[in-house]
Amino acid sequence: MLELRINGFGGQGSVTLAHLLAQAALENGEQGQALPFFGVERRGAPVRAAVRMSPTTIHAHSQCDLPDYVVVMSEKLTEAAVGEGITEFGTVIINAPQATAVAKHPTWHVDADTIAREAGLFSADGPFINIPLFGAVCRVLNIPHNIMEQTILNKWPGNSGARNLGAAGKAYQTVTQISV
Amino acid sequence: MKAAQVIMETGTKAAALAVKSARVDVVPGYPITPQTSIMEAIAAMVENGELNARFIPVEGEHSVLAAAVAASATGARVFTATSANGLLYMHEVLHMASGGRLPVVMCNVNRGIFAPWTLWADHQDSFAQRDTGWIQYHCSSNQEVFNTILQAFRVAEQINIPVMVNFDGFAISHCLMPLTIPPQEDIDRFLPPHEPEWRLDPAHPSSFSNVTMAAEYAPFRQMLSDDIMASIPLVKQAAQEYQDITGMWDGDTIDTYRLEDAEVVAFAVNSMAAELRLSVDILREQGVKAGLLRPRLYLPFPTEDIIDALPQNAQVMVLDRNYNFGHPGGILASELKSVLYGRRNDITVKNRVIGIGGIDLTRRFMADEIRAMMDE
């Protein structure tokens, strides 16, 4: 069973990212689970969501306290996110203009803000970074490109889906491993 | 034959889809977290014509259940849902539904009780309704929520007793998981239309729930008590026939995992019992012969099935997500001890209260708790 935790700020779309990843697992012929932590959310407050993928039935229903992967929606959260718990050699995926590798952990970097803005995916509140991050995480987890695309098209058929595809596809291509 | 459909849905949406599959006639509702999204989904399905039912928004939970009781007395198939203090506010009318022998099915999405306020799961709310005469299931997965609502309507309508289907807030209610929806014709075969023996009907006026003298009241209460006990074979039959038709199985009165040769048995309900399967695997890797017994039915308490299933000389570790105020520990432990007394004196029962107000219960934490209990 693969376990992943998303650490972000309220309003960055962590819940949708968790749902997309769980849906991609099902699309990929596995079982998927998205378990966001709901509380007294406020825009800008730290939020988290658990994601699990497994070839067999998932029985876990706790938040991922020791995940194999941590997705950091903003580099401001890197230290806090990793500090919440990760397996000994767990992988960190960071959204930042430029990322610094996390000591002892394989680290990947993607500039989701820029990719989202260039694709026109933003509102007055900021860029929709969960779409490029979905593409980037799929690449890191070796989820095939066509499964990533199909998951987006299932959720957003039509034009908005196509715009999302561009941003997710660019992140899938450009996410880079910066440490092993 | 049509194939079953697999989709990704949350626990609350799974409940709403089961209500649609059950072809429910009337749904009175009032919002309370974390149940609200069940009512939102049902209201939307009624609005867009997917579900041919009457949705009745009312001003509070006491009225929700009053409307459910009244609708059920006219012979309608009735569903509603609530959580925590909403369930407590219904308490008086819970007795009306069971005493009136009305087969309402209600989801309670388990949440800790005020005060102080909490949004997250524990089991104080449903266990506090033990003596209201409702049959109570407790579910450990999204799929089990869907399956159990259909089984609950069947059992309720066979024996004219209301059924509460409980599952954890957030850990199940807001958890997105794969959900298998059997073809509608299979569900219709499992759950035929509700044909009550009696109903309120303006064309044939009758009165309902009169004042009774003790000579009438006492036998009526005895009949309710007897019929609640008599629901156990119906619960088993419903689980078996549901499996025959859909291929899906969540256990009947109980669900077990690696129990046959277990020396240490975890005993718990709801989502923590699903996670406990992983704790059992951890303990087995550590050389502890661990197993799991999950009562799927809390009321009637599945005494005979528990007594038959527990291995000889087992230590049973009851993990209660509730308090039995006035006693040390929790309610499940108290129930278990009372049925084992004098019948299984080989069994040792140990108990801890954990996970109150949604404290996260990981497989590693619970495995450590069980190891610590072994040394007590």
Coordinates of C-alpha atoms in Angstrom, one line a residue:
Chain A
M1 CA 0.0 0.0 0.0
L2 CA 1.3 3.4 -1.0
E3 CA 0.6 6.2 1.4
L4 CA 0.9 9.9 0.5
R5 CA 0.1 13.1 2.4
I6 CA -0.6 16.5 0.9
N7 CA 0.4 19.5 3.1
G8 CA -0.9 22.8 1.9
F9 CA -2.7 26.0 2.8
G10 CA -6.5 26.3 2.7
G11 CA -7.7 27.5 -0.8
Q12 CA -4.9 25.8 -2.7
G13 CA -7.1 22.9 -3.8
S14 CA -5.6 20.1 -1.7
V15 CA -8.9 18.2 -1.4
T16 CA -9.4 18.2 -5.2
L17 CA -5.8 17.0 -5.7
A18 CA -6.4 14.2 -3.2
H19 CA -9.6 13.2 -5.1
L20 CA -7.8 13.3 -8.4
L21 CA -5.0 11.0 -7.2
A22 CA -7.4 8.5 -5.7
Q23 CA -9.4 8.5 -9.0
A24 CA -6.2 8.0 -11.0
A25 CA -5.5 4.9 -8.9
L26 CA -8.9 3.4 -9.8
E27 CA -8.3 4.4 -13.5
N28 CA -5.0 2.7 -13.2
G29 CA -6.6 -0.6 -12.2
E30 CA -5.9 -0.2 -8.4
Q31 CA -7.8 0.8 -5.3
G32 CA -7.6 4.4 -4.3
Q33 CA -8.5 6.4 -1.2
A34 CA -8.7 10.1 -0.6
L35 CA -9.1 11.2 3.1
P36 CA -8.8 14.9 3.6
F37 CA -8.7 16.2 7.1
F38 CA -11.7 18.4 7.6
G39 CA -11.8 20.8 10.5
V40 CA -12.4 24.5 11.0
E41 CA -10.8 25.4 7.7
R42 CA -9.9 29.0 6.8
R43 CA -8.3 30.3 3.7
G44 CA -4.5 30.3 4.3
A45 CA -4.5 28.0 7.3
P46 CA -2.4 24.8 7.1
V47 CA -4.4 21.8 5.7
R48 CA -3.6 18.2 5.0
A49 CA -5.1 15.3 3.1
A50 CA -4.2 11.6 3.0
V51 CA -4.1 9.5 -0.2
R52 CA -3.6 5.7 -0.5
M53 CA -3.2 3.4 -3.5
S54 CA -3.1 -0.3 -3.3
P55 CA -3.7 -3.3 -5.6
T56 CA -5.9 -4.8 -2.8
T57 CA -8.7 -3.5 -0.7
I58 CA -7.7 -0.5 1.5
H59 CA -8.6 -1.0 5.2
A60 CA -6.7 2.0 6.6
H61 CA -8.9 4.9 7.7
S62 CA -6.4 7.0 9.7
Q63 CA -4.6 10.2 8.5
C64 CA -1.2 9.2 6.9
D65 CA 1.1 9.8 9.9
L66 CA 4.1 8.1 8.2
P67 CA 3.6 8.4 4.4
D68 CA 5.9 7.2 1.7
Y69 CA 5.4 10.5 -0.1
V70 CA 4.8 14.1 1.1
V71 CA 3.5 16.6 -1.4
V72 CA 4.3 20.2 -0.3
M73 CA 1.9 22.7 -1.9
S74 CA 4.1 25.6 -0.9
E75 CA 7.8 25.6 -0.1
K76 CA 7.0 27.7 3.0
L77 CA 5.6 24.5 4.5
T78 CA 8.4 22.1 3.7
E79 CA 9.9 21.9 7.1
A80 CA 6.6 21.7 8.9
A81 CA 5.3 19.1 6.4
V82 CA 8.3 16.8 6.6
G83 CA 8.3 17.3 10.4
E84 CA 4.8 15.9 10.7
G85 CA 6.1 12.5 9.7
I86 CA 7.4 10.6 6.7
T87 CA 9.0 7.2 6.3
E88 CA 12.8 7.0 6.7
F89 CA 13.6 7.3 3.0
G90 CA 10.3 8.8 1.9
T91 CA 10.0 11.1 -1.1
V92 CA 9.2 14.8 -1.0
I93 CA 7.6 16.7 -3.9
I94 CA 7.8 20.4 -3.5
N95 CA 6.0 23.2 -5.4
A96 CA 8.3 26.2 -5.5
P97 CA 10.0 28.6 -8.0
Q98 CA 13.2 27.0 -6.9
A99 CA 13.4 24.2 -4.4
T100 CA 16.0 23.1 -2.0
A101 CA 16.4 19.3 -1.5
V102 CA 15.3 17.9 1.9
A103 CA 18.2 16.1 3.6
K104 CA 18.1 12.3 3.5
H105 CA 14.9 12.3 1.4
P106 CA 14.7 12.0 -2.4
T107 CA 13.2 15.3 -3.4
W108 CA 11.4 16.4 -6.6
H109 CA 10.7 19.9 -7.7
V110 CA 8.0 21.4 -9.8
D111 CA 7.0 25.1 -10.4
A112 CA 3.3 24.7 -10.3
D113 CA 2.5 28.4 -9.8
T114 CA 4.2 29.4 -13.1
I115 CA 2.7 26.4 -15.0
A116 CA -0.8 27.3 -13.8
R117 CA -0.5 31.0 -14.6
E118 CA 0.9 30.3 -18.1
A119 CA -2.0 28.0 -18.8
G120 CA -4.5 30.7 -17.6
L121 CA -5.5 28.7 -14.6
F122 CA -5.8 31.3 -12.0
S123 CA -8.3 33.6 -10.2
A124 CA -8.0 36.7 -8.1
D125 CA -7.1 34.4 -5.2
G126 CA -4.1 32.9 -7.1
P127 CA -3.1 30.1 -9.5
F128 CA -4.9 26.7 -9.4
I129 CA -1.7 24.8 -8.5
N130 CA -3.5 21.5 -7.8
I131 CA -3.8 20.8 -11.5
P132 CA -0.1 20.9 -12.4
L133 CA 0.7 19.2 -9.1
F134 CA -1.6 16.4 -10.1
G135 CA 0.5 15.9 -13.3
A136 CA 3.8 16.1 -11.3
V137 CA 2.7 13.6 -8.7
C138 CA 1.5 11.2 -11.3
R139 CA 4.9 11.3 -12.9
V140 CA 6.7 10.7 -9.6
L141 CA 4.4 7.8 -8.8
N142 CA 4.9 6.4 -12.4
I143 CA 1.2 6.6 -13.2
P144 CA 1.1 6.5 -17.0
H145 CA 0.5 9.8 -18.9
N146 CA -2.7 8.6 -20.5
I147 CA -4.2 7.6 -17.1
M148 CA -3.4 11.1 -15.8
E149 CA -5.1 12.6 -18.8
Q150 CA -8.1 10.3 -18.7
T151 CA -8.7 11.1 -15.0
I152 CA -8.8 14.9 -15.8
L153 CA -11.1 14.4 -18.7
N154 CA -13.5 12.2 -16.6
K155 CA -13.7 15.0 -14.0
W156 CA -13.8 18.0 -16.5
P157 CA -15.2 16.9 -19.9
G158 CA -14.9 19.6 -22.6
N159 CA -12.9 22.8 -22.8
S160 CA -11.9 23.3 -19.2
G161 CA -10.6 19.8 -19.2
A162 CA -8.4 20.6 -22.2
R163 CA -6.9 23.6 -20.5
N164 CA -6.2 21.5 -17.4
L165 CA -4.6 18.8 -19.6
G166 CA -2.0 21.3 -20.9
A167 CA -0.9 22.4 -17.4
A168 CA -0.9 18.9 -15.9
G169 CA 1.0 17.6 -19.0
K170 CA 3.6 20.3 -18.7
A171 CA 4.2 19.5 -15.0
Y172 CA 4.3 15.8 -15.9
Q173 CA 7.2 16.6 -18.3
T174 CA 9.1 19.2 -16.2
V175 CA 8.9 17.8 -12.6
T176 CA 12.6 17.1 -11.7
Q177 CA 14.3 15.0 -9.2
I178 CA 16.8 17.2 -7.4
S179 CA 18.2 14.7 -4.8
V180 CA 18.2 10.9 -4.4
Chain B
M1 CA -27.1 -9.7 -17.1
K2 CA -25.9 -6.2 -16.4
A3 CA -22.6 -5.8 -14.7
A4 CA -22.1 -3.9 -11.4
Q5 CA -20.7 -0.3 -11.7
V6 CA -17.6 0.8 -9.8
I7 CA -17.3 4.5 -9.0
M8 CA -15.4 6.7 -6.5
E9 CA -17.6 8.1 -3.8
T10 CA -17.6 9.4 -0.3
G11 CA -19.3 7.6 2.6
T12 CA -22.2 10.1 2.7
K13 CA -22.7 9.8 -1.1
A14 CA -22.6 6.0 -0.8
A15 CA -25.5 6.3 1.8
A16 CA -27.5 8.6 -0.5
L17 CA -27.0 6.2 -3.5
A18 CA -28.2 3.3 -1.3
V19 CA -31.4 5.3 -0.5
K20 CA -31.9 5.8 -4.2
S21 CA -31.3 2.1 -4.9
A22 CA -33.8 1.3 -2.2
R23 CA -36.5 3.4 -3.9
V24 CA -37.3 5.3 -0.7
D25 CA -40.6 7.2 -0.7
V26 CA -40.1 9.9 2.0
V27 CA -37.0 11.6 3.4
P28 CA -37.4 14.2 6.1
G29 CA -34.2 16.0 6.8
Y30 CA -32.3 18.6 8.9
P31 CA -28.6 19.4 8.5
I32 CA -25.9 18.5 11.0
T33 CA -22.2 17.9 10.4
P34 CA -21.0 15.4 9.3
Q35 CA -24.3 14.0 8.1
T36 CA -25.4 17.0 6.0
S37 CA -23.9 15.8 2.7
I38 CA -26.3 12.8 2.8
M39 CA -29.3 15.1 2.9
E40 CA -27.8 17.4 0.2
A41 CA -27.2 14.5 -2.1
I42 CA -30.8 13.1 -1.6
A43 CA -32.4 16.6 -2.0
A44 CA -30.5 17.0 -5.3
M45 CA -31.6 13.6 -6.5
V46 CA -35.2 14.3 -5.7
E47 CA -34.9 17.8 -7.4
N48 CA -33.5 16.4 -10.6
G49 CA -35.9 13.5 -10.8
E50 CA -33.4 10.7 -10.1
L51 CA -35.3 9.7 -7.0
N52 CA -39.1 9.7 -7.0
A53 CA -39.4 10.6 -3.3
R54 CA -40.8 13.4 -1.2
F55 CA -38.1 15.4 0.6
I56 CA -39.4 17.2 3.7
P57 CA -37.1 19.9 5.2
V58 CA -38.2 20.5 8.8
E59 CA -37.0 22.7 11.7
G60 CA -35.1 20.3 13.9
E61 CA -34.3 16.7 14.5
H62 CA -37.2 16.0 16.8
S63 CA -39.5 17.0 14.0
V64 CA -37.4 15.0 11.5
L65 CA -38.2 11.8 13.2
A66 CA -41.8 12.8 14.0
A67 CA -42.3 13.3 10.2
A68 CA -40.5 10.0 9.5
V69 CA -42.8 8.2 12.0
A70 CA -45.9 9.7 10.5
A71 CA -44.8 8.9 6.9
S72 CA -43.9 5.4 7.9
A73 CA -47.3 4.9 9.5
T74 CA -48.9 5.5 6.1
G75 CA -46.9 2.6 4.7
A76 CA -44.2 4.7 3.0
R77 CA -40.6 3.5 2.9
V78 CA -38.8 6.2 4.9
F79 CA -35.2 7.2 5.4
T80 CA -33.4 9.9 7.3
A81 CA -30.0 10.7 8.7
T82 CA -28.4 12.5 11.7
S83 CA -25.3 12.8 13.9
A84 CA -24.4 13.3 17.5
N85 CA -26.6 16.0 19.2
G86 CA -29.2 15.6 16.4
L87 CA -29.6 12.0 17.4
L88 CA -29.9 12.9 21.1
Y89 CA -32.6 15.5 20.2
M90 CA -34.6 12.6 18.5
H91 CA -34.4 10.5 21.6
E92 CA -38.0 10.6 22.6
V93 CA -39.3 9.9 19.1
L94 CA -36.8 7.0 18.7
H95 CA -39.0 5.2 21.3
M96 CA -42.2 6.2 19.3
A97 CA -40.7 4.6 16.1
S98 CA -39.8 1.3 17.8
G99 CA -42.9 1.1 20.1
G100 CA -45.0 2.0 17.1
R101 CA -43.3 -0.8 15.2
L102 CA -42.4 1.5 12.3
P103 CA -39.6 0.2 9.9
V104 CA -37.8 3.6 9.5
V105 CA -34.1 3.3 8.5
M106 CA -31.8 6.0 9.7
C107 CA -28.1 6.7 9.2
N108 CA -26.3 8.1 12.2
V109 CA -22.9 9.5 11.2
N110 CA -21.0 9.0 14.5
R111 CA -19.7 12.2 16.0
G112 CA -18.6 13.0 19.6
I113 CA -21.2 14.7 21.8
F114 CA -21.4 18.3 23.0
A115 CA -20.0 19.6 25.4
P116 CA -17.4 20.7 24.5
W117 CA -18.1 20.9 20.8
T118 CA -16.4 18.4 18.6
L119 CA -17.0 17.6 14.9
W120 CA -15.1 14.3 14.8
A121 CA -16.0 10.7 15.4
D122 CA -16.6 8.7 18.5
H123 CA -19.4 6.3 19.4
Q124 CA -21.0 8.0 22.4
D125 CA -24.0 9.1 20.3
S126 CA -25.2 5.7 19.0
F127 CA -24.4 3.7 22.1
A128 CA -26.3 6.3 24.2
Q129 CA -29.5 5.1 22.3
R130 CA -29.0 1.5 23.3
D131 CA -32.3 1.3 25.2
T132 CA -34.6 2.9 22.6
G133 CA -35.6 -0.4 20.9
W134 CA -33.8 0.2 17.6
I135 CA -31.7 -2.4 15.8
Q136 CA -28.2 -1.0 15.4
Y137 CA -25.6 -1.8 12.7
H138 CA -22.1 -0.3 12.8
C139 CA -20.2 -0.2 9.5
S140 CA -16.5 -0.1 8.8
S141 CA -16.3 0.9 5.1
N142 CA -18.1 3.0 2.4
Q143 CA -19.2 -0.2 0.7
E144 CA -20.6 -1.6 3.9
V145 CA -22.6 1.6 4.4
F146 CA -24.2 1.1 1.0
N147 CA -24.8 -2.6 1.5
T148 CA -26.1 -2.3 5.0
I149 CA -28.7 0.3 4.2
L150 CA -30.3 -2.1 1.8
Q151 CA -30.1 -5.0 4.3
A152 CA -31.5 -2.7 7.0
F153 CA -34.7 -1.9 5.0
R154 CA -35.2 -5.6 4.4
V155 CA -34.8 -6.5 8.1
A156 CA -36.8 -3.5 9.3
E157 CA -39.8 -4.3 7.0
Q158 CA -39.8 -8.0 7.8
I159 CA -40.1 -7.5 11.6
N160 CA -41.5 -3.9 11.9
I161 CA -38.6 -2.5 13.9
P162 CA -36.6 0.6 13.0
V163 CA -32.9 0.2 12.1
M164 CA -30.0 2.6 12.7
V165 CA -27.0 2.3 10.4
N166 CA -24.0 3.9 12.0
F167 CA -20.7 4.9 10.5
D168 CA -17.8 7.2 11.5
G169 CA -17.9 10.9 10.6
F170 CA -15.0 12.0 8.3
A171 CA -13.0 8.7 8.5
I172 CA -15.9 7.2 6.4
S173 CA -18.3 10.0 5.7
H174 CA -15.8 12.2 3.9
C175 CA -13.5 9.5 2.7
L176 CA -13.4 8.9 -1.1
M177 CA -13.2 5.2 -1.9
P178 CA -14.2 2.8 -4.7
L179 CA -17.9 1.9 -4.5
T180 CA -19.6 -1.0 -6.3
I181 CA -23.2 -0.3 -7.3
P182 CA -25.0 -3.6 -8.2
P183 CA -27.5 -3.5 -11.1
Q184 CA -30.9 -2.1 -10.1
E185 CA -32.7 -5.3 -11.0
D186 CA -30.5 -7.2 -8.5
I187 CA -31.3 -4.7 -5.8
D188 CA -35.0 -4.9 -6.6
R189 CA -34.8 -8.7 -6.3
F190 CA -33.2 -8.4 -2.9
L191 CA -35.5 -5.6 -1.6
P192 CA -39.0 -5.9 -2.9
P193 CA -41.5 -3.0 -2.5
H194 CA -42.7 -2.4 1.1
E195 CA -46.1 -4.1 1.7
P196 CA -47.0 -3.3 5.3
E197 CA -49.7 -5.4 7.0
W198 CA -51.3 -2.2 8.3
R199 CA -51.2 1.5 7.4
L200 CA -52.9 4.7 8.2
D201 CA -55.4 5.3 5.4
P202 CA -58.0 8.1 5.3
A203 CA -60.2 5.7 3.2
H204 CA -60.3 3.2 6.1
P205 CA -60.1 5.4 9.3
S206 CA -58.4 3.8 12.3
S207 CA -56.7 5.2 15.4
F208 CA -53.0 4.5 16.2
S209 CA -51.1 4.4 19.5
N210 CA -53.9 4.7 22.0
V211 CA -53.6 4.8 25.8
T212 CA -53.3 1.2 26.9
M213 CA -54.0 -0.5 30.3
A214 CA -51.1 -2.5 31.8
A215 CA -52.7 -5.7 30.6
E216 CA -52.3 -4.5 27.0
Y217 CA -49.1 -2.4 27.4
A218 CA -47.0 -5.1 29.0
P219 CA -47.5 -7.8 26.4
F220 CA -46.8 -5.2 23.7
R221 CA -43.5 -4.3 25.3
Q222 CA -42.6 -8.0 25.7
M223 CA -43.4 -8.5 22.0
L224 CA -41.0 -5.7 21.1
S225 CA -38.2 -7.2 23.2
D226 CA -38.8 -10.7 21.8
D227 CA -38.9 -9.4 18.2
I228 CA -35.6 -7.5 18.6
M229 CA -34.0 -10.8 19.6
A230 CA -35.7 -12.6 16.8
S231 CA -34.2 -10.2 14.3
I232 CA -30.8 -12.0 14.5
P233 CA -31.7 -14.8 12.0
L234 CA -33.2 -12.1 9.7
V235 CA -29.9 -10.1 9.8
K236 CA -28.0 -13.3 8.9
Q237 CA -30.4 -14.2 6.1
A238 CA -30.3 -10.7 4.7
A239 CA -26.4 -10.7 4.6
Q240 CA -26.4 -14.2 3.0
E241 CA -29.0 -13.4 0.3
Y242 CA -27.3 -10.0 -0.4
Q243 CA -24.1 -12.0 -0.9
D244 CA -25.8 -14.5 -3.1
I245 CA -27.2 -11.8 -5.3
T246 CA -24.4 -9.2 -5.4
G247 CA -21.3 -11.2 -4.4
M248 CA -20.5 -8.7 -1.6
W249 CA -20.0 -9.7 2.1
D250 CA -19.3 -7.5 5.1
G251 CA -20.0 -10.2 7.8
D252 CA -23.5 -10.8 9.2
T253 CA -23.9 -10.1 12.9
I254 CA -20.1 -10.2 13.3
D255 CA -17.1 -9.9 11.0
T256 CA -13.8 -11.7 11.9
Y257 CA -10.2 -11.5 10.7
R258 CA -7.5 -14.1 11.4
L259 CA -9.5 -15.2 14.4
E260 CA -9.4 -19.0 14.3
D261 CA -6.1 -19.6 16.0
A262 CA -5.9 -16.2 17.8
E263 CA -4.7 -15.9 21.4
V264 CA -5.2 -12.1 21.4
V265 CA -8.4 -10.7 20.0
A266 CA -9.0 -7.1 19.1
F267 CA -12.7 -6.2 19.7
A268 CA -14.1 -2.9 18.2
V269 CA -16.6 -1.3 15.8
N270 CA -16.6 1.0 12.9
S271 CA -13.7 2.4 10.9
M272 CA -11.2 1.7 13.7
A273 CA -12.1 -2.0 13.3
A274 CA -11.0 -1.8 9.6
E275 CA -7.7 -0.3 10.5
L276 CA -7.3 -3.0 13.2
R277 CA -6.9 -5.6 10.5
L278 CA -3.6 -3.9 9.7
S279 CA -2.8 -3.8 13.4
V280 CA -3.5 -7.6 13.6
D281 CA -1.0 -8.1 10.6
I282 CA 1.6 -6.0 12.5
L283 CA 1.2 -8.1 15.7
R284 CA 1.3 -11.4 13.7
E285 CA 4.7 -10.2 12.2
Q286 CA 5.9 -9.6 15.7
G287 CA 4.9 -13.2 16.7
V288 CA 1.7 -12.4 18.5
K289 CA -1.2 -14.6 17.5
A290 CA -3.6 -11.8 17.0
G291 CA -7.1 -11.7 15.5
L292 CA -10.1 -9.4 15.2
L293 CA -13.8 -9.7 16.1
R294 CA -15.9 -6.8 14.9
P295 CA -19.6 -6.8 16.0
R296 CA -21.4 -5.5 12.9
L297 CA -24.6 -5.6 14.9
Y298 CA -24.4 -3.8 18.2
L299 CA -28.1 -4.2 19.0
P300 CA -29.3 -6.9 19.4
F301 CA -25.9 -7.8 20.8
P302 CA -24.8 -10.9 18.9
T303 CA -24.2 -13.0 22.0
E304 CA -24.3 -16.5 20.6
D305 CA -22.1 -15.7 17.5
I306 CA -19.5 -14.0 19.8
I307 CA -19.4 -16.9 22.2
D308 CA -19.1 -19.4 19.3
A309 CA -16.4 -17.4 17.5
L310 CA -13.9 -16.6 20.4
P311 CA -11.0 -19.1 20.5
Q312 CA -10.3 -21.0 23.7
N313 CA -8.5 -19.0 26.5
A314 CA -8.3 -15.9 24.3
Q315 CA -7.4 -12.5 25.8
V316 CA -10.0 -10.0 24.3
M317 CA -8.8 -6.5 24.0
V318 CA -11.9 -4.3 23.8
L319 CA -11.1 -0.9 22.3
D320 CA -14.0 1.4 23.1
R321 CA -14.4 4.8 21.4
N322 CA -16.9 5.9 24.1
Y323 CA -17.2 6.1 27.9
N324 CA -19.4 4.0 30.1
F325 CA -19.8 6.8 32.7
G326 CA -19.9 5.5 36.2
H327 CA -17.8 2.5 35.3
P328 CA -14.1 2.2 34.4
G329 CA -13.7 1.9 30.6
G330 CA -16.2 1.7 27.8
I331 CA -19.7 0.4 26.9
L332 CA -18.6 -2.5 24.5
A333 CA -16.4 -4.0 27.2
S334 CA -19.3 -3.9 29.6
E335 CA -21.7 -5.6 27.1
L336 CA -19.1 -8.2 26.3
K337 CA -18.4 -9.1 29.9
S338 CA -22.1 -9.4 30.7
V339 CA -22.6 -12.1 27.9
L340 CA -19.5 -14.0 28.7
Y341 CA -20.2 -14.3 32.4
G342 CA -20.9 -17.9 33.4
R343 CA -20.6 -19.1 29.8
R344 CA -17.0 -18.5 28.7
N345 CA -15.0 -18.3 31.9
D346 CA -11.8 -19.1 29.9
I347 CA -11.9 -15.6 28.3
T348 CA -10.0 -12.6 29.7
V349 CA -11.4 -9.2 28.9
K350 CA -9.2 -6.1 28.9
N351 CA -10.4 -2.6 27.9
R352 CA -9.2 0.8 26.9
V353 CA -11.0 3.9 25.8
I354 CA -9.2 5.4 22.8
G355 CA -9.9 7.7 19.8
I356 CA -12.4 10.0 21.6
G357 CA -13.5 13.1 19.5
G358 CA -11.7 11.8 16.4
I359 CA -8.2 11.2 17.8
D360 CA -6.4 9.5 14.9
L361 CA -6.2 5.8 15.4
T362 CA -3.3 4.4 13.3
R363 CA -2.5 0.7 12.8
R364 CA 0.8 1.2 14.6
F365 CA -0.7 3.0 17.6
M366 CA -3.4 0.4 18.1
A367 CA -0.9 -2.5 17.7
D368 CA 1.2 -0.8 20.4
E369 CA -1.9 -0.4 22.7
I370 CA -2.7 -4.1 22.3
R371 CA 0.8 -5.1 23.2
A372 CA 0.7 -2.8 26.2
M373 CA -2.6 -4.4 27.3
M374 CA -1.1 -7.9 27.0
D375 CA 1.4 -6.9 29.8
E376 CA -1.3 -5.5 32.2

